[in-house]
mmCIF file of C-alpha atoms in Angstrom:
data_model
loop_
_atom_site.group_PDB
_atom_site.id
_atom_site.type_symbol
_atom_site.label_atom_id
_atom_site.label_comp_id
_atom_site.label_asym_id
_atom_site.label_seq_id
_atom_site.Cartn_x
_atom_site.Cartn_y
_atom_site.Cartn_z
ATOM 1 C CA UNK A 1 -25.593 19.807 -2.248
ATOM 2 C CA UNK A 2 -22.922 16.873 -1.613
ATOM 3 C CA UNK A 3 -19.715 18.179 0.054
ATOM 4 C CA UNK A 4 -16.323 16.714 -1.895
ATOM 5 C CA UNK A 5 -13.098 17.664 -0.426
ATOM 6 C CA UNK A 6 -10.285 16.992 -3.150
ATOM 7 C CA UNK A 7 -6.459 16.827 -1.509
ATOM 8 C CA UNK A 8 -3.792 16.645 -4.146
ATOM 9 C CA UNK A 9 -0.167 15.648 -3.964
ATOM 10 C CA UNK A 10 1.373 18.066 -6.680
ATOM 11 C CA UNK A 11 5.137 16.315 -7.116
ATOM 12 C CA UNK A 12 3.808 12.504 -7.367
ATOM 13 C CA UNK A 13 4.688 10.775 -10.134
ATOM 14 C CA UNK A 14 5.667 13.323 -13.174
ATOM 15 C CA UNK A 15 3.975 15.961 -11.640
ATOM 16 C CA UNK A 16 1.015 15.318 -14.519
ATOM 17 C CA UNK A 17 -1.917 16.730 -11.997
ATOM 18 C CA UNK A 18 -0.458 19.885 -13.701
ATOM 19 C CA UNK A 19 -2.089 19.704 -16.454
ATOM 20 C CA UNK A 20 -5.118 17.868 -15.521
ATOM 21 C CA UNK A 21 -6.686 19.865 -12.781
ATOM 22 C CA UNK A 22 -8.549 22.266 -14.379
ATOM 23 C CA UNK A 23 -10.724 18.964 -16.174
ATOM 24 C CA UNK A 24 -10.701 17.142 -13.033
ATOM 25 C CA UNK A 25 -12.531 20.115 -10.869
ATOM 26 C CA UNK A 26 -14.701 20.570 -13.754
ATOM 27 C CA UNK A 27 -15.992 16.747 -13.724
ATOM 28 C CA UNK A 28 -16.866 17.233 -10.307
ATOM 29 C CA UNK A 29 -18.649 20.663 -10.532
ATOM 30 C CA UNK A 30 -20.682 19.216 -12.886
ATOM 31 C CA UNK A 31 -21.700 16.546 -11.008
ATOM 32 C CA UNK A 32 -22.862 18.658 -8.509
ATOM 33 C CA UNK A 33 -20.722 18.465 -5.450
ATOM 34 C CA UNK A 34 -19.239 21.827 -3.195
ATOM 35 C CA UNK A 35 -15.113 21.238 -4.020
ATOM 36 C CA UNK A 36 -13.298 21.683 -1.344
ATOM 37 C CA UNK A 37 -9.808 21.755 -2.491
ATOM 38 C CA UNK A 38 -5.882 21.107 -0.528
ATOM 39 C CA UNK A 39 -2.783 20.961 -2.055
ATOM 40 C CA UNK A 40 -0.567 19.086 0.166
ATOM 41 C CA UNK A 41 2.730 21.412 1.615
ATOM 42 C CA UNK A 42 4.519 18.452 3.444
ATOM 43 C CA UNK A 43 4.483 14.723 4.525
ATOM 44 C CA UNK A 44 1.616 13.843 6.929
ATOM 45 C CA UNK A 45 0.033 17.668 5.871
ATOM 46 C CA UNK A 46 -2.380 14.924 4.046
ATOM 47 C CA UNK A 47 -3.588 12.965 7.013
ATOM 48 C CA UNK A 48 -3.530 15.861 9.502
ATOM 49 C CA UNK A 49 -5.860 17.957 6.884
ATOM 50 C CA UNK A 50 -8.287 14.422 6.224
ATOM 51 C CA UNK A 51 -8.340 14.133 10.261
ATOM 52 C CA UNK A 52 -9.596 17.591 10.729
ATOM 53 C CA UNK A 53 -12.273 18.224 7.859
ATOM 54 C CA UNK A 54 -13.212 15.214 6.350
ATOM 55 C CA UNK A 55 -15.278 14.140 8.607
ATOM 56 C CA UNK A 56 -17.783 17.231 7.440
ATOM 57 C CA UNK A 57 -17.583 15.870 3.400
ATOM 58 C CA UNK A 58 -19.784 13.179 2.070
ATOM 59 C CA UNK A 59 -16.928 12.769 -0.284
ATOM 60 C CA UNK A 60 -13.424 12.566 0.292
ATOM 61 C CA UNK A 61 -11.232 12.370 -3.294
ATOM 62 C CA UNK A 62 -7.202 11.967 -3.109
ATOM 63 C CA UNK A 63 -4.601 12.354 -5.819
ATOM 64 C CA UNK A 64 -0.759 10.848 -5.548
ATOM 65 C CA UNK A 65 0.913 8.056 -5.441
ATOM 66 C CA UNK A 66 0.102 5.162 -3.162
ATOM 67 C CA UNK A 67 2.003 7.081 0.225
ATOM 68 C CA UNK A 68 -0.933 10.361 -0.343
ATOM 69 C CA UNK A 69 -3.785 7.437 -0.624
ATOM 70 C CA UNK A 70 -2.408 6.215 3.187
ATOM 71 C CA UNK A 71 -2.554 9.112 4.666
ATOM 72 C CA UNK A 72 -5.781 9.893 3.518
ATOM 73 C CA UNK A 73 -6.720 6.763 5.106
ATOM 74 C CA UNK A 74 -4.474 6.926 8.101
ATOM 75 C CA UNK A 75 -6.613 10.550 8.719
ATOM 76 C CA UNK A 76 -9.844 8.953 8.135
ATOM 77 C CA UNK A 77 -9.070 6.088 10.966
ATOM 78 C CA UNK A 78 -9.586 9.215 13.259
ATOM 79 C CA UNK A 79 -13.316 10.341 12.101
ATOM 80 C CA UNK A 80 -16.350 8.806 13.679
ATOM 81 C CA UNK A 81 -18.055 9.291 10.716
ATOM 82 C CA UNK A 82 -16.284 8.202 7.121
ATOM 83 C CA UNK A 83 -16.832 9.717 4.060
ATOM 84 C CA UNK A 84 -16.706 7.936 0.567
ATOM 85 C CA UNK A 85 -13.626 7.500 -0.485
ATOM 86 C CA UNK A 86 -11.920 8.501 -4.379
ATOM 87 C CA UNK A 87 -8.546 7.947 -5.606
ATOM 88 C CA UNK A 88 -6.650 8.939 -8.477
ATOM 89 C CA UNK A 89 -3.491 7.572 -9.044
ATOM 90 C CA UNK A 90 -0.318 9.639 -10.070
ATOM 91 C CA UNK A 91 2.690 7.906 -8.466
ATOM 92 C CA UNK A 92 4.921 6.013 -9.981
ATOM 93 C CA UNK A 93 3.611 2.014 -9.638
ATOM 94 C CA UNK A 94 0.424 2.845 -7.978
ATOM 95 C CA UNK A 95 -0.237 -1.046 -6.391
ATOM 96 C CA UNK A 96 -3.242 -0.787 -4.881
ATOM 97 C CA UNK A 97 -4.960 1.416 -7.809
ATOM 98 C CA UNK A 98 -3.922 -1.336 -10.426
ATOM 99 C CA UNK A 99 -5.436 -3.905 -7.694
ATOM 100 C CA UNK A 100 -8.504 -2.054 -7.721
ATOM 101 C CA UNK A 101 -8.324 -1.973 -11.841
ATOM 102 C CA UNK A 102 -9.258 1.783 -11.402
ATOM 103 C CA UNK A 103 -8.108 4.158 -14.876
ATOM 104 C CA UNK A 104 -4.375 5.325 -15.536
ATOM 105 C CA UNK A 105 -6.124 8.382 -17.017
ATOM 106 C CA UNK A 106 -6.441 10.992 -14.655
ATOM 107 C CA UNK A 107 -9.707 12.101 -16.007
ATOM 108 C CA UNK A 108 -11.047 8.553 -16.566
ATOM 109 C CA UNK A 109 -10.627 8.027 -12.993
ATOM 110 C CA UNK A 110 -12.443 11.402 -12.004
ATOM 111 C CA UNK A 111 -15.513 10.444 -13.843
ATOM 112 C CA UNK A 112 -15.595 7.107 -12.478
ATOM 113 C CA UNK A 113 -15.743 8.329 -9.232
ATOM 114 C CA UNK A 114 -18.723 10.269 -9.800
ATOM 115 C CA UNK A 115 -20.537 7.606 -11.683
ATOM 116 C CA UNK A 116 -19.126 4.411 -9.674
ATOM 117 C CA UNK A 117 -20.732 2.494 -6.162
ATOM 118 C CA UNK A 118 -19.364 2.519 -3.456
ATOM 119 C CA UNK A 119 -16.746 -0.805 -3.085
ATOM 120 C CA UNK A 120 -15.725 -2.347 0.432
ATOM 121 C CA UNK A 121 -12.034 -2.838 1.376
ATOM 122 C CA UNK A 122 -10.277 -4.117 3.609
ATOM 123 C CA UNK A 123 -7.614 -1.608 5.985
ATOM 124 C CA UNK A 124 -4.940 -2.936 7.712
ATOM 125 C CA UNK A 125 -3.702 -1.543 11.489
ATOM 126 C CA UNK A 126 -0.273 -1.617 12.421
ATOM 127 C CA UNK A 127 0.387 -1.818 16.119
ATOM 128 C CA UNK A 128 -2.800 -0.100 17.043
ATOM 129 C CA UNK A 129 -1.587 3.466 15.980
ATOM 130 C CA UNK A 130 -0.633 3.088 12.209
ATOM 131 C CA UNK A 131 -2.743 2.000 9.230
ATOM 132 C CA UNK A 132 -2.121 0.520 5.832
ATOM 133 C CA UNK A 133 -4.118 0.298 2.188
ATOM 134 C CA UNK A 134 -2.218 -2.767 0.805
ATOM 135 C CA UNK A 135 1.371 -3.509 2.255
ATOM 136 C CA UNK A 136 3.563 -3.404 5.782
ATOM 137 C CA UNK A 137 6.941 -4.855 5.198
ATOM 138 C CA UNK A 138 10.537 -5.212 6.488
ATOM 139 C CA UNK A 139 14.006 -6.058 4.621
ATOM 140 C CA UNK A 140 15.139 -6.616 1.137
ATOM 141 C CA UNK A 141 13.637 -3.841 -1.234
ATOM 142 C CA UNK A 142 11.255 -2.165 1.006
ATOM 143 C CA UNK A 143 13.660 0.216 1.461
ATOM 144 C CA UNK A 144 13.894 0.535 -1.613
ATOM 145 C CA UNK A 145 10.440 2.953 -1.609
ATOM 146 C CA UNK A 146 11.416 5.193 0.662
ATOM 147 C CA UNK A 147 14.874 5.887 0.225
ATOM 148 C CA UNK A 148 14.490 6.451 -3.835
ATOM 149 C CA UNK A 149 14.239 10.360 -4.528
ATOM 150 C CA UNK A 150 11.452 11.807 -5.361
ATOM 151 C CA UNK A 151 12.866 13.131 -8.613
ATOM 152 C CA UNK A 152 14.584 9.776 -9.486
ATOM 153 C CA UNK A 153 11.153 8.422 -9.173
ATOM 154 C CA UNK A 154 9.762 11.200 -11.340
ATOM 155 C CA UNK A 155 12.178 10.422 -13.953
ATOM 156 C CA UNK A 156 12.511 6.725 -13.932
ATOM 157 C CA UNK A 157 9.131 5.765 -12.541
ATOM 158 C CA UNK A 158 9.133 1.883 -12.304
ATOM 159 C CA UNK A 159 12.042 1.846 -13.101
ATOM 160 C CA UNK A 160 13.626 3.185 -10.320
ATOM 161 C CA UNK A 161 12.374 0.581 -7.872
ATOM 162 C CA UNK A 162 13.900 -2.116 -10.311
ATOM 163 C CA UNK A 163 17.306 -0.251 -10.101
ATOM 164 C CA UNK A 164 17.109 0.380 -6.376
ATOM 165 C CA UNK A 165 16.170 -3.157 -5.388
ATOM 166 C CA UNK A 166 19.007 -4.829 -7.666
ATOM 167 C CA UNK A 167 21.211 -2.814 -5.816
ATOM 168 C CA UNK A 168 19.513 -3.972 -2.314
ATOM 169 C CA UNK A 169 20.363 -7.689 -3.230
ATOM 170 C CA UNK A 170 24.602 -7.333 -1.828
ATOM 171 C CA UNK A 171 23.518 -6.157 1.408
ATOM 172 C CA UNK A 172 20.928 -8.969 2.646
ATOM 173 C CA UNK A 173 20.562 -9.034 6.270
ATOM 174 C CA UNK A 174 18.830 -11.457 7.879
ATOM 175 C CA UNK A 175 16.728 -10.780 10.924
ATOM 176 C CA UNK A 176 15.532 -13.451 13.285
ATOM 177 C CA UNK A 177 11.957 -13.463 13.936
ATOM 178 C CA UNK A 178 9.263 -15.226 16.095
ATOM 179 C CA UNK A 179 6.130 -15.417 13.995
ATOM 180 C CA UNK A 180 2.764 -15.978 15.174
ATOM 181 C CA UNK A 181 -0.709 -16.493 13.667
ATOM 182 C CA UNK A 182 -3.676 -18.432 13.860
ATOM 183 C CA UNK A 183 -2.123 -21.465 15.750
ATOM 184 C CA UNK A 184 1.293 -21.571 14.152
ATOM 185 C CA UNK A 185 4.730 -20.640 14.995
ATOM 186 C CA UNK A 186 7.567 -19.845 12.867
ATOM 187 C CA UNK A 187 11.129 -18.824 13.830
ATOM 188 C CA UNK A 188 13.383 -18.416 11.439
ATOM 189 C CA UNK A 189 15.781 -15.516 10.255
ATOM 190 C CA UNK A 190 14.008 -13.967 7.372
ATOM 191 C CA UNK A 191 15.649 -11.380 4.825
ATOM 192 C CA UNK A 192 12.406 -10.759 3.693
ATOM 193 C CA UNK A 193 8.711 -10.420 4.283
ATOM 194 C CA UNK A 194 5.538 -8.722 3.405
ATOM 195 C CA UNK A 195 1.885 -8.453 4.775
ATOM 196 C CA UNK A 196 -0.358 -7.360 1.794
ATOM 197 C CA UNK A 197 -3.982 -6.841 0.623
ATOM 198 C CA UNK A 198 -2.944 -6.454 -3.479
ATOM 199 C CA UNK A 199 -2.192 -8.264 -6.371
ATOM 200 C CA UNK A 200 0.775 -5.525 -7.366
ATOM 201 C CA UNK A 201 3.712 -4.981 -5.342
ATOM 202 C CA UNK A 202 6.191 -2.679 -6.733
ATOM 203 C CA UNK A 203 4.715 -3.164 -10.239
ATOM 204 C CA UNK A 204 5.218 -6.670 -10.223
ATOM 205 C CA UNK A 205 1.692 -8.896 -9.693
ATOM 206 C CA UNK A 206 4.419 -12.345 -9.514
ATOM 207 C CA UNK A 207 4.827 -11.507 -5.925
ATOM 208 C CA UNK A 208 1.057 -12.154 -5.021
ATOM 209 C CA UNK A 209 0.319 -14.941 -6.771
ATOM 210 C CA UNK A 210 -2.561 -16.614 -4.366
ATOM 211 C CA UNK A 211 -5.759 -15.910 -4.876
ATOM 212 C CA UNK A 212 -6.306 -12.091 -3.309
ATOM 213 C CA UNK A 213 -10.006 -10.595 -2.495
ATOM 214 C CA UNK A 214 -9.501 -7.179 -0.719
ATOM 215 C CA UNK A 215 -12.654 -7.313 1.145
ATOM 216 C CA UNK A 216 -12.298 -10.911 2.517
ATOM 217 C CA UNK A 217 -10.808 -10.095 5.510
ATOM 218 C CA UNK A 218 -7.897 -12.094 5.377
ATOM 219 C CA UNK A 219 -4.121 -11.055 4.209
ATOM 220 C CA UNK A 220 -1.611 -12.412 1.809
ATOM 221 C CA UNK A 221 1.660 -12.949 3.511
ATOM 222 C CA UNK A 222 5.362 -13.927 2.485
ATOM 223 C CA UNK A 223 7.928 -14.260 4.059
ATOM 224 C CA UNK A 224 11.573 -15.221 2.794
ATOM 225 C CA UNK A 225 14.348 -16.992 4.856
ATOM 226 C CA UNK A 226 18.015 -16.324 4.608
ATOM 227 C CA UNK A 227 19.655 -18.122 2.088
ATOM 228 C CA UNK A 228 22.647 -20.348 2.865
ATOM 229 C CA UNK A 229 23.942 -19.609 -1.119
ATOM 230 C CA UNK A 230 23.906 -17.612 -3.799
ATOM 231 C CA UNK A 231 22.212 -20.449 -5.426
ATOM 232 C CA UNK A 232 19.811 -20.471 -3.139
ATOM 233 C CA UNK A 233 18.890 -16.983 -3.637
ATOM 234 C CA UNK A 234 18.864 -17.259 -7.654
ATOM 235 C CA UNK A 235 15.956 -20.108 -6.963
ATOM 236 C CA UNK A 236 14.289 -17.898 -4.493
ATOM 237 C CA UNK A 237 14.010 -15.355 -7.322
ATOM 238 C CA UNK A 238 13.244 -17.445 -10.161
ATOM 239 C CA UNK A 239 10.340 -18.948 -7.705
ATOM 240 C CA UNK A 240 8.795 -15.461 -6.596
ATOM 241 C CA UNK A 241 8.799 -14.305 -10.277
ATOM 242 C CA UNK A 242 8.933 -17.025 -12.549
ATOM 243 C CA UNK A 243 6.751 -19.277 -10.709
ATOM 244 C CA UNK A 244 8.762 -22.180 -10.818
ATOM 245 C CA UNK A 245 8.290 -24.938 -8.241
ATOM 246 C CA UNK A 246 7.745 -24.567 -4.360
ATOM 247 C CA UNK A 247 10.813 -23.596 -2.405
ATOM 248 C CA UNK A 248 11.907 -24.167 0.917
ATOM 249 C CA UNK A 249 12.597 -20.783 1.806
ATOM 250 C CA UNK A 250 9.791 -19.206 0.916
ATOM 251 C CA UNK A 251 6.366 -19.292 2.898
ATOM 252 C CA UNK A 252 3.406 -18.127 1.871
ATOM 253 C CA UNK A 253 -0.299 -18.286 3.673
ATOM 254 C CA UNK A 254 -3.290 -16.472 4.472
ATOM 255 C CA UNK A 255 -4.393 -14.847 8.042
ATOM 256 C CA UNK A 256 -7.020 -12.132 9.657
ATOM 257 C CA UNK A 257 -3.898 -11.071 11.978
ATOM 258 C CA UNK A 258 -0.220 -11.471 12.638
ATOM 259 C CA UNK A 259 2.327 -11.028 15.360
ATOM 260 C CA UNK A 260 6.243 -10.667 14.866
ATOM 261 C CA UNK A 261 9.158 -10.292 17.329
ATOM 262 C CA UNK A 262 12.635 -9.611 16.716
ATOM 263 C CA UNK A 263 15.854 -9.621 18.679
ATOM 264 C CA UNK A 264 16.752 -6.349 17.062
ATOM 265 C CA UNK A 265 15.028 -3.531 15.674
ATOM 266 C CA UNK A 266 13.533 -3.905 12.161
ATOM 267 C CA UNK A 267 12.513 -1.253 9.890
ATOM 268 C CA UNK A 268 8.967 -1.329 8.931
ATOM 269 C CA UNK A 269 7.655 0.458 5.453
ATOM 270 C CA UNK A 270 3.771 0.775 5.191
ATOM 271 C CA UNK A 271 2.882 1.780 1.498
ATOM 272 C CA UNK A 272 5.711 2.591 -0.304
ATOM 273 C CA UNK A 273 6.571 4.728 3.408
ATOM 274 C CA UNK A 274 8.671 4.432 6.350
ATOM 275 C CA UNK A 275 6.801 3.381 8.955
ATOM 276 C CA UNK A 276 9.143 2.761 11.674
ATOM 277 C CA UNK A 277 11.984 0.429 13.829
ATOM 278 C CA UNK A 278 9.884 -2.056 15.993
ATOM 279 C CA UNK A 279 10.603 -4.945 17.826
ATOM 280 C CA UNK A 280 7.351 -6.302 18.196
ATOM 281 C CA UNK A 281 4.661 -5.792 15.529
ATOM 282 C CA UNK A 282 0.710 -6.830 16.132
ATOM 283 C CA UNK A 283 -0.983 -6.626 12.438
ATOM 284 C CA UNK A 284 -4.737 -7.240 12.081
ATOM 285 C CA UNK A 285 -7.195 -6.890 9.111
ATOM 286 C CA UNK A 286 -9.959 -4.310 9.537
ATOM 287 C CA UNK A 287 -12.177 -5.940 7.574
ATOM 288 C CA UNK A 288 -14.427 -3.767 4.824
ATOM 289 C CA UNK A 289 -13.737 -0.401 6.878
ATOM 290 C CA UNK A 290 -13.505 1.782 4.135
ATOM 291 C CA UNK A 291 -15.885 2.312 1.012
ATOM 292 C CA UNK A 292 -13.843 3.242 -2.021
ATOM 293 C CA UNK A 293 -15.554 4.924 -5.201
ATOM 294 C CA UNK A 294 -15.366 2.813 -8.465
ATOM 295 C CA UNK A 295 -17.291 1.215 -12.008
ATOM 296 C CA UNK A 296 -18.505 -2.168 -10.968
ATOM 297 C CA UNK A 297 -16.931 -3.734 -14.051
ATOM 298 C CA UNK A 298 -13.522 -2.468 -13.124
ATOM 299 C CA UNK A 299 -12.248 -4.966 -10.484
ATOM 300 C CA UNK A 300 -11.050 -8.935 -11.010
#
């Protein structure tokens, strides 16, 4: 009999596990697997529990929001041998799951883990001791994820990443960056920029608008220099999201791995969480290291 551990954040999103564990569990007894079951007590209590018994499960199966899906994968960087991998979303914008085209029903997404193939995707490491699923970035509104409250979220969902971010936009500040990858060299101060493996970010798919495989080994990134005006912001915005013509303080290309340096400090979120103050920041693209659960029909 197939081992399937099943961890479970119980506050993500509107808490709607609540009422759909009891179906959940019973789509996987049926199926035949031995549940294992956690309910996560604390931030990181996801990854610590993945690092020290999933390496036993055939089957590893996660519930929360897209923070609970990096842990799981931040603990399974630590096992020598990796179990399958299941998601199902309940956070509030849930990126990566729309990326992957995987069911908003709870249920739905249960069942196609049991009767889905394993899919390859690509894992991203962050200075050689942190991971992430689909996004590490620094400045405007990526704060935004981590300092919302958890009960504003609950209530608002997307909405209260719209409301956050708007409020973001007064206190730009700009940090100056050496940026390296491939052969090129940028240096510029940026207010803005993102490393990502997703066609979602923050609910909106405008930001990633190149063409995005997440088993390809390469990243998507942007990144945004400060703007001299406020009209030069309002064209920066109307660019990323109403994909009007190229502008000159935006960049956009694809790499396998990135380096950044800063004079200062900058504040790094990875997945919706904070993932540190660094000055120097070596990203690379693990590519196809984990094997995620899902109907063939249900990506791009």
């Amino acid at each position: 009999m197939k081992k399937l551990m099943f961890i479970f954040n119980p506050r993500s999103g509107k808490e709607q596990i609540r009422g759909q564990l009891m179906g959940i569990l019973d789509i996987f007894t049926k199926a035949g697997f031995d549940i294992h079951v956690h309910v996560t007590q604390s931030q990181k209590d996801c990854a610590e529990w993945v690092k020290d018994y999933a390496g036993r499960m055939d089957v590893l199966v996660v519930s929360g929001g897209d923070g609970t899906l990096n842990e799981a994968v931040t603990g399974m960087m630590n096992l020598e041998r990796l179990p399958l991998l299941g998601y199902i979303p309940a956070g509030s914008t849930n990126d990566f799951a729309a990326s992957l085209g995987l069911p908003k029903s709870m249920q739905e997404a249960a069942a196609d883990i049991v009767e889905g193939s394993p899919y390859p995707i690509d894992i991203g490491r962050f200075c050689k001791d942190q991971y992430f699923v689909y996004i590490a970035g620094f400045g405007a509104f990526t704060e935004v994820s981590y300092l919302t409250p958890q009960d504003k979220k609950n209530w608002l969902g997307h909405n209260a990443y719209v409301l956050e971010g708007v409020k973001s936009l007064a206190g730009l500040k700009p940090r100056h960056m050496r940026v390296e990858w491939d052969d090129q060299v940028l240096e510029e101060d940026f207010v803005f920029g993102m490393v990502t493996n997703t066609i979602s970010v923050g609910g909106f798919k405008g930001l990633v608008n190149q063409s995005v495989a997440l088993n390809d080994g390469e990243f998507e990134v942007l990144l945004i220099r400060m703007p001299r005006t406020p009209v030069d912001l309002t064209n920066i915005i109307n660019y990323m999201f109403l994909k009007e013509e190229p502008n000159e303080y935006v960049y956009k290309f694809k790499t396998r791995a990135i380096r950044m340096v800063s004079d200062a400090p900058v504040d790094w979120v990875l997945d919706g969480e904070f993932g540190g103050s660094r000055t120097e920041v070596e990203i690379v693209n693990l590519q196809k290291k984990i094997r995620i659960l899902r109907r063939n029909d249900e990506l791009m």
